[in-house]
CSV table of C-alpha atoms and ligand atoms in Angstrom, one decimal:
chain,number,residue,atom,x,y,z
A,1,MET,CA,-6.7,-3.9,-32.9
A,2,THR,CA,-3.8,-4.2,-30.4
A,3,ARG,CA,-2.9,-7.6,-28.9
A,4,SER,CA,-3.8,-6.2,-25.5
A,5,GLU,CA,-7.3,-5.3,-26.7
A,6,GLU,CA,-7.7,-8.7,-28.3
A,7,LEU,CA,-6.7,-10.4,-25.1
A,8,PHE,CA,-8.9,-8.2,-23.1
A,9,ASN,CA,-11.9,-9.0,-25.2
A,10,GLU,CA,-11.3,-12.7,-24.7
A,11,ALA,CA,-10.5,-12.3,-21.0
A,12,LYS,CA,-13.9,-10.7,-20.4
A,13,ARG,CA,-15.5,-14.0,-21.2
A,14,TYR,CA,-13.5,-15.9,-18.6
A,15,LEU,CA,-12.5,-13.4,-15.9
A,16,VAL,CA,-14.9,-10.9,-14.4
A,17,GLY,CA,-14.3,-7.6,-16.1
A,18,GLY,CA,-11.3,-9.2,-17.7
A,19,VAL,CA,-9.2,-8.8,-14.6
A,20,ASN,CA,-8.5,-10.6,-11.3
A,21,SER,CA,-8.5,-7.5,-9.1
A,22,PRO,CA,-10.7,-4.5,-9.7
A,23,VAL,CA,-7.8,-1.9,-9.5
A,24,ARG,CA,-6.5,-3.4,-12.7
A,25,ALA,CA,-9.5,-2.4,-14.7
A,26,MET,CA,-8.7,0.5,-17.1
A,27,LYS,CA,-10.6,2.2,-19.8
A,28,PRO,CA,-10.8,1.5,-22.7
A,29,TYR,CA,-8.8,-1.6,-21.8
A,30,PRO,CA,-5.7,-2.4,-19.7
A,31,PHE,CA,-2.4,-3.3,-21.3
A,32,PHE,CA,-1.4,-6.9,-20.9
A,33,THR,CA,2.1,-7.2,-19.5
A,34,ALA,CA,4.7,-9.5,-21.1
A,35,ARG,CA,7.6,-8.7,-18.7
A,36,GLY,CA,9.0,-6.2,-16.2
A,37,GLU,CA,12.6,-5.1,-15.8
A,38,GLY,CA,13.9,-2.5,-13.4
A,39,ALA,CA,11.8,0.6,-13.6
A,40,ARG,CA,9.9,-0.6,-16.7
A,41,LEU,CA,7.0,-2.8,-17.8
A,42,TYR,CA,6.8,-4.1,-21.4
A,43,ASP,CA,3.4,-5.0,-22.8
A,44,VAL,CA,2.5,-7.7,-25.3
A,45,ASP,CA,2.4,-5.1,-28.1
A,46,GLY,CA,6.1,-4.2,-27.6
A,47,ASN,CA,5.4,-0.9,-25.8
A,48,SER,CA,7.4,0.0,-22.7
A,49,TYR,CA,6.4,2.1,-19.7
A,50,ILE,CA,8.2,3.8,-16.9
A,51,ASP,CA,6.3,2.1,-14.0
A,52,TYR,CA,5.1,4.2,-11.0
A,53,CYS,CA,2.4,1.6,-10.1
A,54,LEU,CA,5.0,-1.1,-9.3
A,55,ALA,CA,2.4,-3.7,-8.7
A,56,TYR,CA,0.7,-1.3,-6.2
A,57,GLY,CA,3.6,-1.1,-3.9
A,58,PRO,CA,5.7,-4.2,-3.5
A,59,LEU,CA,8.5,-3.6,-5.9
A,60,ILE,CA,10.8,-1.2,-4.1
A,61,LEU,CA,13.8,-2.7,-5.9
A,62,GLY,CA,12.0,-2.5,-9.3
A,63,HIS,CA,11.1,-5.5,-11.5
A,64,ALA,CA,13.1,-8.7,-11.5
A,65,HIS,CA,16.0,-7.5,-9.3
A,66,PRO,CA,18.9,-9.9,-10.0
A,67,GLU,CA,19.4,-10.7,-6.3
A,68,VAL,CA,15.8,-11.5,-5.8
A,69,VAL,CA,15.6,-13.6,-8.9
A,70,ARG,CA,18.7,-15.6,-7.9
A,71,ALA,CA,17.3,-16.2,-4.4
A,72,VAL,CA,14.0,-17.4,-5.6
A,73,LYS,CA,15.5,-19.7,-8.3
A,74,ARG,CA,17.8,-21.2,-5.8
A,75,GLN,CA,14.9,-21.9,-3.4
A,76,LEU,CA,12.6,-23.2,-6.1
A,77,GLU,CA,15.1,-26.0,-6.9
A,78,LEU,CA,15.0,-27.0,-3.2
A,79,GLY,CA,11.2,-27.1,-3.2
A,80,SER,CA,8.4,-24.6,-2.8
A,81,ALA,CA,6.4,-25.7,0.2
A,82,TYR,CA,7.1,-28.2,3.0
A,83,GLY,CA,4.5,-27.9,5.7
A,84,THR,CA,7.4,-27.8,8.2
A,85,PRO,CA,9.4,-25.0,9.7
A,86,THR,CA,12.5,-23.7,7.8
A,87,GLU,CA,15.7,-21.9,8.7
A,88,LEU,CA,14.7,-19.3,6.1
A,89,GLU,CA,11.6,-18.1,8.0
A,90,LEU,CA,13.7,-17.9,11.2
A,91,GLU,CA,16.3,-15.8,9.5
A,92,PHE,CA,13.7,-13.5,8.0
A,93,ALA,CA,11.8,-13.1,11.3
A,94,LYS,CA,15.0,-12.1,13.1
A,95,ARG,CA,15.7,-9.4,10.5
A,96,ILE,CA,12.2,-8.0,10.7
A,97,VAL,CA,12.3,-8.0,14.5
A,98,LYS,CA,15.6,-6.1,14.3
A,99,ALA,CA,14.2,-3.5,11.8
A,100,VAL,CA,10.6,-2.9,13.0
A,101,PRO,CA,10.3,-1.1,16.4
A,102,CYS,CA,7.0,-2.8,17.6
A,103,ALA,CA,8.1,-6.3,16.5
A,104,GLU,CA,9.4,-8.8,19.0
A,105,MET,CA,7.8,-11.7,17.2
A,106,VAL,CA,6.1,-12.2,13.8
A,107,ARG,CA,3.6,-14.5,12.1
A,108,PHE,CA,3.9,-14.9,8.4
A,109,VAL,CA,0.7,-15.1,6.3
A,110,ASN,CA,0.1,-14.8,2.6
A,111,THR,CA,-1.5,-11.4,1.9
A,112,GLY,CA,-2.0,-8.1,3.5
A,113,THR,CA,-5.7,-8.9,3.7
A,114,GLU,CA,-4.9,-11.9,5.9
A,115,ALA,CA,-2.5,-9.9,8.0
A,116,THR,CA,-5.0,-7.2,9.0
A,117,MET,CA,-7.7,-9.9,9.5
A,118,ALA,CA,-5.4,-11.7,11.9
A,119,ALA,CA,-4.3,-8.5,13.6
A,120,ILE,CA,-7.8,-7.5,14.3
A,121,ARG,CA,-8.7,-10.9,15.6
A,122,LEU,CA,-5.6,-10.8,17.8
A,123,ALA,CA,-6.6,-7.3,19.2
A,124,ARG,CA,-10.1,-8.6,19.9
A,125,GLY,CA,-8.7,-11.8,21.5
A,126,VAL,CA,-6.3,-9.8,23.7
A,127,THR,CA,-8.8,-7.1,24.8
A,128,GLY,CA,-12.0,-9.2,24.9
A,129,ARG,CA,-13.7,-6.3,23.0
A,130,LYS,CA,-15.5,-6.3,19.7
A,131,LYS,CA,-15.4,-2.9,18.1
A,132,ILE,CA,-12.7,-1.4,15.9
A,133,VAL,CA,-12.1,2.1,14.7
A,134,LYS,CA,-11.1,2.5,11.1
A,135,PHE,CA,-10.6,5.7,9.0
A,136,GLU,CA,-12.7,6.7,6.0
A,137,GLY,CA,-10.8,6.0,2.8
A,138,ALA,CA,-8.3,3.7,4.3
A,139,PHE,CA,-8.0,0.2,2.8
A,140,HIS,CA,-6.9,-2.8,4.9
A,141,GLY,CA,-7.6,-5.5,2.4
A,142,ALA,CA,-10.8,-7.0,1.1
A,143,HIS,CA,-12.3,-8.8,4.1
A,144,ASP,CA,-15.5,-8.2,6.0
A,145,TYR,CA,-14.1,-6.4,9.1
A,146,VAL,CA,-12.7,-3.5,7.1
A,147,LEU,CA,-14.6,-3.2,3.8
A,148,VAL,CA,-16.5,-0.2,5.0
A,149,LYS,CA,-15.9,3.2,3.4
A,150,ALA,CA,-12.7,1.7,2.0
A,151,GLY,CA,-10.3,3.3,-0.4
A,152,SER,CA,-8.4,1.9,-3.4
A,153,GLY,CA,-10.4,0.0,-6.0
A,154,ALA,CA,-13.5,0.0,-3.7
A,155,THR,CA,-13.7,3.8,-4.0
A,156,THR,CA,-12.6,3.9,-7.7
A,157,HIS,CA,-15.4,1.4,-8.7
A,158,GLY,CA,-18.1,2.9,-6.5
A,159,VAL,CA,-18.4,0.3,-3.8
A,160,PRO,CA,-16.5,1.6,-0.7
A,161,THR,CA,-18.9,-0.4,1.4
A,162,SER,CA,-19.3,-3.8,-0.2
A,163,ALA,CA,-22.5,-5.7,-0.7
A,164,GLY,CA,-22.5,-9.1,1.0
A,165,ILE,CA,-21.2,-8.1,4.4
A,166,PRO,CA,-23.6,-8.8,7.3
A,167,GLU,CA,-24.7,-5.7,9.2
A,168,GLU,CA,-23.7,-7.6,12.4
A,169,THR,CA,-20.1,-7.4,11.2
A,170,THR,CA,-20.0,-3.8,10.0
A,171,ARG,CA,-21.8,-2.6,13.2
A,172,ASN,CA,-18.6,-3.3,15.0
A,173,THR,CA,-16.5,-1.2,12.6
A,174,LEU,CA,-16.6,2.4,13.7
A,175,LEU,CA,-15.6,5.1,11.3
A,176,ALA,CA,-13.7,8.4,11.7
A,177,PRO,CA,-12.3,11.0,9.3
A,178,PHE,CA,-8.5,10.9,9.2
A,179,ASN,CA,-6.6,13.7,10.9
A,180,ASP,CA,-9.7,14.5,13.1
A,181,GLU,CA,-9.0,14.3,16.8
A,182,ALA,CA,-12.4,15.3,18.0
A,183,ALA,CA,-14.1,12.5,16.0
A,184,VAL,CA,-11.9,9.8,17.6
A,185,GLU,CA,-12.2,11.3,21.1
A,186,ARG,CA,-16.0,11.2,20.7
A,187,LEU,CA,-15.9,7.5,19.7
A,188,PHE,CA,-13.8,6.7,22.7
A,189,LYS,CA,-15.9,8.8,25.0
A,190,GLU,CA,-19.1,7.0,24.0
A,191,GLN,CA,-17.9,3.5,23.3
A,192,GLY,CA,-14.3,3.4,24.7
A,193,GLU,CA,-14.9,0.3,26.8
A,194,GLU,CA,-16.0,-1.7,23.7
A,195,ILE,CA,-13.1,-0.7,21.4
A,196,ALA,CA,-10.5,-3.4,20.8
A,197,ALA,CA,-8.4,-1.4,18.4
A,198,VAL,CA,-7.8,1.5,16.1
A,199,ILE,CA,-6.4,0.4,12.8
A,200,LEU,CA,-4.9,2.9,10.4
A,201,GLU,CA,-2.6,3.4,7.5
A,202,PRO,CA,-0.1,5.8,9.1
A,203,VAL,CA,0.1,7.4,5.6
A,204,ILE,CA,-3.0,6.7,3.7
A,205,GLY,CA,-1.9,5.2,0.4
A,206,ASN,CA,-5.3,4.0,-0.7
A,207,ALA,CA,-7.0,7.3,-1.2
A,208,GLY,CA,-4.1,8.9,-3.1
A,209,CYS,CA,-1.5,9.8,-0.6
A,210,ILE,CA,-2.8,11.5,2.6
A,211,LEU,CA,-0.2,12.4,5.3
A,212,PRO,CA,-0.9,12.4,9.0
A,213,LYS,CA,-0.9,15.9,10.4
A,214,ASP,CA,1.8,16.8,13.0
A,215,GLY,CA,1.1,14.9,16.2
A,216,TYR,CA,-1.8,12.9,14.9
A,217,LEU,CA,-0.2,9.5,15.2
A,218,ARG,CA,1.1,10.4,18.7
A,219,PHE,CA,-2.5,11.5,19.6
A,220,LEU,CA,-3.8,8.1,18.5
A,221,ARG,CA,-1.1,6.4,20.5
A,222,GLU,CA,-2.2,8.2,23.6
A,223,VAL,CA,-6.0,7.7,23.3
A,224,THR,CA,-5.7,4.0,22.6
A,225,SER,CA,-3.3,3.5,25.5
A,226,GLU,CA,-5.6,5.4,27.9
A,227,ALA,CA,-8.6,3.4,26.8
A,228,GLY,CA,-6.8,0.0,26.9
A,229,ALA,CA,-7.3,-0.4,23.2
A,230,MET,CA,-4.6,-1.6,20.8
A,231,LEU,CA,-3.1,0.6,18.1
A,232,ILE,CA,-2.6,-1.2,14.8
A,233,PHE,CA,-0.5,0.3,12.1
A,234,ASP,CA,-1.3,-1.2,8.8
A,235,GLU,CA,2.1,-0.8,7.2
A,236,VAL,CA,1.4,-3.0,4.2
A,237,ILE,CA,2.4,-0.1,2.1
A,238,THR,CA,4.6,2.0,4.4
A,239,GLY,CA,6.6,-1.0,5.9
A,240,PHE,CA,10.1,-1.0,4.4
A,241,ARG,CA,9.0,1.9,2.2
A,242,LEU,CA,9.4,5.0,4.3
A,243,ARG,CA,12.3,3.5,6.2
A,244,LEU,CA,13.5,0.0,7.0
A,245,GLY,CA,11.4,0.3,10.2
A,246,GLY,CA,8.4,1.7,8.3
A,247,ALA,CA,6.2,4.6,9.3
A,248,GLN,CA,6.7,3.8,13.0
A,249,GLU,CA,10.4,4.5,12.6
A,250,TYR,CA,9.8,7.5,10.3
A,251,TYR,CA,7.3,9.2,12.6
A,252,GLY,CA,8.7,7.8,15.9
A,253,VAL,CA,5.4,6.4,17.1
A,254,THR,CA,5.3,2.7,18.0
A,255,PRO,CA,2.0,0.8,17.6
A,256,ASP,CA,1.0,-2.3,19.6
A,257,ILE,CA,0.6,-4.4,16.4
A,258,ALA,CA,1.8,-3.8,12.9
A,259,THR,CA,0.8,-5.5,9.7
A,260,LEU,CA,3.3,-5.7,6.8
A,261,GLY,CA,2.9,-7.1,3.3
A,262,LYS,CA,3.8,-5.9,-0.2
A,263,ILE,CA,7.5,-5.0,0.0
A,264,ALA,CA,8.1,-7.7,2.7
A,265,GLY,CA,7.4,-10.4,0.0
A,266,GLY,CA,9.9,-9.0,-2.5
A,267,GLY,CA,7.3,-9.3,-5.2
A,268,LEU,CA,5.9,-12.6,-4.0
A,269,PRO,CA,2.7,-12.9,-1.9
A,270,ILE,CA,3.1,-12.2,1.8
A,271,GLY,CA,1.5,-10.8,4.9
A,272,VAL,CA,3.1,-10.3,8.3
A,273,VAL,CA,1.7,-9.6,11.7
A,274,ALA,CA,4.2,-8.2,14.1
A,275,ALA,CA,3.9,-7.2,17.8
A,276,SER,CA,5.5,-7.7,21.3
A,277,ARG,CA,6.0,-11.3,22.5
A,278,GLU,CA,3.3,-10.7,25.1
A,279,VAL,CA,0.7,-9.9,22.4
A,280,MET,CA,1.9,-12.3,19.8
A,281,GLU,CA,1.8,-15.3,22.1
A,282,ASN,CA,-2.0,-15.0,22.1
A,283,PHE,CA,-1.9,-16.7,18.7
A,284,SER,CA,-2.2,-20.4,18.5
A,285,PRO,CA,-0.4,-22.8,19.1
A,286,VAL,CA,0.6,-20.9,22.3
A,287,GLY,CA,-2.6,-18.8,22.8
A,288,LYS,CA,-6.3,-19.0,22.0
A,289,VAL,CA,-6.5,-16.7,18.9
A,290,TYR,CA,-6.6,-19.1,16.0
A,291,GLN,CA,-4.6,-18.3,12.8
A,292,ALA,CA,-3.3,-20.9,10.3
A,293,GLY,CA,-2.4,-21.2,6.6
A,294,THR,CA,-1.0,-23.9,4.3
A,295,PHE,CA,1.3,-21.4,2.7
A,296,ASN,CA,2.2,-19.3,5.8
A,297,GLY,CA,5.9,-18.6,5.7
A,298,ASN,CA,6.2,-20.2,2.2
A,299,PRO,CA,9.8,-20.6,1.3
A,300,LEU,CA,9.6,-18.7,-2.0
A,301,SER,CA,8.1,-15.6,-0.4
A,302,MET,CA,10.6,-15.9,2.4
A,303,SER,CA,13.6,-16.1,0.0
A,304,ALA,CA,12.3,-13.1,-2.1
A,305,GLY,CA,11.6,-11.1,1.0
A,306,LEU,CA,14.9,-11.9,2.6
A,307,ALA,CA,16.8,-11.0,-0.5
A,308,THR,CA,15.0,-7.7,-0.7
A,309,LEU,CA,15.6,-6.9,2.9
A,310,ARG,CA,19.3,-7.6,2.4
A,311,VAL,CA,19.5,-5.0,-0.4
A,312,LEU,CA,17.5,-2.5,1.6
A,313,GLU,CA,19.7,-2.9,4.7
A,314,ARG,CA,22.7,-1.9,2.6
A,315,GLY,CA,23.9,1.7,2.2
A,316,ASP,CA,21.8,4.7,1.3
A,317,VAL,CA,18.7,3.3,-0.4
A,318,TYR,CA,16.3,5.4,1.6
A,319,ARG,CA,18.2,8.6,1.3
A,320,ARG,CA,18.3,8.2,-2.5
A,321,LEU,CA,14.6,7.4,-2.7
A,322,GLU,CA,13.7,10.4,-0.5
A,323,ALA,CA,15.7,12.7,-2.8
A,324,LEU,CA,14.1,11.3,-5.9
A,325,GLY,CA,10.7,11.6,-4.2
A,326,LYS,CA,11.3,15.2,-3.5
A,327,ARG,CA,12.4,15.8,-7.1
A,328,ILE,CA,9.3,14.4,-8.6
A,329,ARG,CA,6.9,16.0,-6.1
A,330,LYS,CA,8.5,19.4,-6.6
A,331,GLY,CA,8.6,18.9,-10.3
A,332,LEU,CA,4.9,18.0,-10.5
A,333,GLU,CA,4.1,21.1,-8.5
A,334,GLU,CA,6.1,23.3,-10.9
A,335,VAL,CA,4.8,21.8,-14.1
A,336,SER,CA,1.2,22.1,-13.1
A,337,GLN,CA,1.8,25.7,-12.1
A,338,ASP,CA,3.5,26.4,-15.4
A,339,ALA,CA,0.6,24.7,-17.2
A,340,GLY,CA,-1.9,26.7,-15.3
A,341,ILE,CA,-3.7,23.7,-13.7
A,342,GLU,CA,-4.6,23.6,-10.1
A,343,THR,CA,-3.2,20.6,-8.4
A,344,ARG,CA,-2.0,19.5,-4.9
A,345,VAL,CA,0.9,17.2,-4.7
A,346,TYR,CA,1.4,15.1,-1.6
A,347,GLY,CA,3.8,12.4,-0.6
A,348,VAL,CA,6.6,11.2,1.7
A,349,ALA,CA,9.8,9.3,0.9
A,350,SER,CA,9.1,7.4,-2.3
A,351,MET,CA,5.3,7.8,-2.3
A,352,PHE,CA,3.4,10.5,-4.1
A,353,GLN,CA,0.1,11.5,-5.6
A,354,MET,CA,-1.1,14.6,-7.5
A,355,TYR,CA,-4.7,15.6,-6.8
A,356,PHE,CA,-6.6,17.8,-9.3
A,357,THR,CA,-7.8,20.3,-6.8
A,358,GLY,CA,-7.0,23.7,-5.4
A,359,GLU,CA,-7.9,22.7,-1.9
A,360,GLU,CA,-5.9,21.0,0.8
A,361,VAL,CA,-6.4,17.2,1.0
A,362,ARG,CA,-6.2,15.9,4.6
A,363,ASP,CA,-8.9,13.2,4.7
A,364,TYR,CA,-11.2,11.1,2.5
A,365,ALA,CA,-13.9,13.7,2.0
A,366,SER,CA,-11.4,16.3,0.8
A,367,ALA,CA,-9.7,13.7,-1.5
A,368,LEU,CA,-13.1,12.9,-3.0
A,369,LYS,CA,-13.5,16.6,-4.0
A,370,ALA,CA,-10.5,16.4,-6.3
A,371,ASP,CA,-11.4,15.9,-10.0
A,372,ALA,CA,-11.0,12.2,-10.6
A,373,GLU,CA,-12.2,12.4,-14.2
A,374,LEU,CA,-9.4,14.9,-15.0
A,375,PHE,CA,-7.0,12.7,-13.3
A,376,LEU,CA,-8.0,9.8,-15.5
A,377,ARG,CA,-7.5,11.8,-18.6
A,378,PHE,CA,-4.1,12.8,-17.4
A,379,GLN,CA,-3.3,9.1,-16.5
A,380,ARG,CA,-4.4,8.0,-20.0
A,381,GLU,CA,-2.4,10.6,-21.8
A,382,MET,CA,0.7,9.7,-19.7
A,383,LEU,CA,0.2,6.1,-20.6
A,384,LEU,CA,0.3,6.9,-24.3
A,385,ARG,CA,3.6,8.6,-23.7
A,386,GLY,CA,5.1,5.5,-22.0
A,387,ILE,CA,4.4,6.4,-18.4
A,388,PHE,CA,2.3,4.1,-16.2
A,389,LEU,CA,0.6,5.7,-13.3
A,390,PRO,CA,-2.0,3.7,-11.3
A,391,PRO,CA,-5.3,4.3,-13.0
A,392,SER,CA,-7.1,6.1,-10.2
A,393,GLN,CA,-6.8,9.3,-8.2
A,394,TYR,CA,-7.3,7.0,-5.1
A,395,GLU,CA,-4.1,5.1,-5.5
A,396,CYS,CA,-0.5,6.1,-4.7
A,397,ASN,CA,2.5,6.3,-7.0
A,398,PHE,CA,5.7,4.7,-6.0
A,399,LEU,CA,9.4,5.1,-6.9
A,400,SER,CA,11.9,2.2,-6.9
A,401,CYS,CA,15.6,1.9,-6.6
A,402,ALA,CA,15.6,1.2,-10.3
A,403,HIS,CA,14.2,4.7,-11.0
A,404,GLY,CA,16.7,7.5,-11.5
A,405,GLU,CA,16.7,11.2,-12.3
A,406,GLU,CA,16.5,10.4,-16.0
A,407,GLU,CA,13.2,8.6,-15.7
A,408,VAL,CA,11.8,11.3,-13.3
A,409,ASP,CA,12.9,14.2,-15.6
A,410,TYR,CA,11.4,12.5,-18.6
A,411,THR,CA,8.2,12.0,-16.7
A,412,LEU,CA,8.0,15.6,-15.7
A,413,GLU,CA,8.6,16.8,-19.3
A,414,LYS,CA,5.7,14.6,-20.4
A,415,ALA,CA,3.5,15.7,-17.5
A,416,GLU,CA,3.9,19.3,-18.5
A,417,GLU,CA,3.0,18.5,-22.1
A,418,VAL,CA,-0.1,16.6,-21.0
A,419,LEU,CA,-1.2,19.2,-18.5
A,420,ARG,CA,-0.9,22.0,-21.0
A,421,ALA,CA,-3.1,20.0,-23.4
A,422,LEU,CA,-5.7,19.3,-20.7
A,423,ARG,CA,-6.1,22.9,-19.7
B,501,PLP,C1,-2.6,-3.7,-0.3
B,501,PLP,C2,-3.0,-3.4,1.0
B,501,PLP,C3,-3.6,-4.4,1.9
B,501,PLP,C4,-4.0,-5.7,1.3
B,501,PLP,O1,-2.9,-6.5,0.9
B,501,PLP,P1,-3.1,-7.7,-0.1
B,501,PLP,O2,-1.8,-8.4,-0.1
B,501,PLP,O3,-3.5,-7.1,-1.4
B,501,PLP,O4,-4.2,-8.5,0.5
B,501,PLP,C5,-3.8,-4.1,3.2
B,501,PLP,N1,-3.5,-2.9,3.7
B,501,PLP,C6,-3.0,-1.9,3.0
B,501,PLP,C7,-2.6,-0.6,3.6
B,501,PLP,C8,-2.7,-2.1,1.6
B,501,PLP,O5,-2.2,-1.1,0.8
């Protein structure tokens, strides 16, 4: 028995399903990590893996980047929480405001979940309306407003709409298929005066990787503006990932409110709500929308996020990541063709996913048609060859600055070997 299996068997007695977040569940058991370095994870049995999960998105610089490590160590010596403002949070806020088009002010919270919860409350507070529109298969964290037809682990583990959420709450969450203009127009026609916001992942990274079709984000910008509703880009994945300014910079569409997380914390917990001054000043202590947190703007996350941003601001990080993204997407298309297996590969910048299907994937319903079982067999075989892909067709793969052509080419070689064996 491996050490991971031993630990897993024991963990199941103390932690539900042996894990602390459902996405980490893996059959027959997940490997237990001892450490991460650059593009690799090392497990407790001495195996190493090229990591395309990257903690589900935060680690754009790879594991334990020296500049991030140095910044956090330095801060830790100075204390880890004060309950007072710091210069660090001001410095970090200024840089985010400079980078992110919709941001004139920010509020730091602790997780992406908190950020979307606060953003939705803010939109409701500003508009005085109750309803929100969310897209099927999108995931905005694990809170009541949005856990309806949610992607990520909720889909993988068969509970896209969670038990335990009052129907009074979900009644105010309206659903639409992504990339469908008519469905959104219908909702606005029928209930437009009650809709506070449309919230979306501009690229859905929680149902694999689903791209917005040409003009779709602009369409959403227009319908929401016309109806007096807010447009919320949940950029917890895409923020600092597609570009320094996120998907709003990449696609040139500016939302009213953006939520950030993952990369923003440089590997430590974080969430960010960003918007214009006019909107943001509805938050307390200036306005009437309450939001608070003991660890908001916590100095360790601030220092890790700031160190990460400093590296990202430098040079040609995004051009390199984009080129590497193209290489792996094109490579995966080629190797599946050569192996005679029907797949569709999607992605942008340093995001990608390969669906086991011959049909176009443009929304949740078409993503669900892909062969998730075959994907899992692929994922398992890749793991045995030292390549860690997130263990679900409904997650996205990521590249980091620590990945290079060598890792990508090795991955493609192994992918071809596995695909041939799966046929
Ligand atoms: C991960 C994620 C969240 C939730 O962030 P947590 O930090 O896990 O709470 C919200 N929205 C999107 C798009 C995410 O990918």
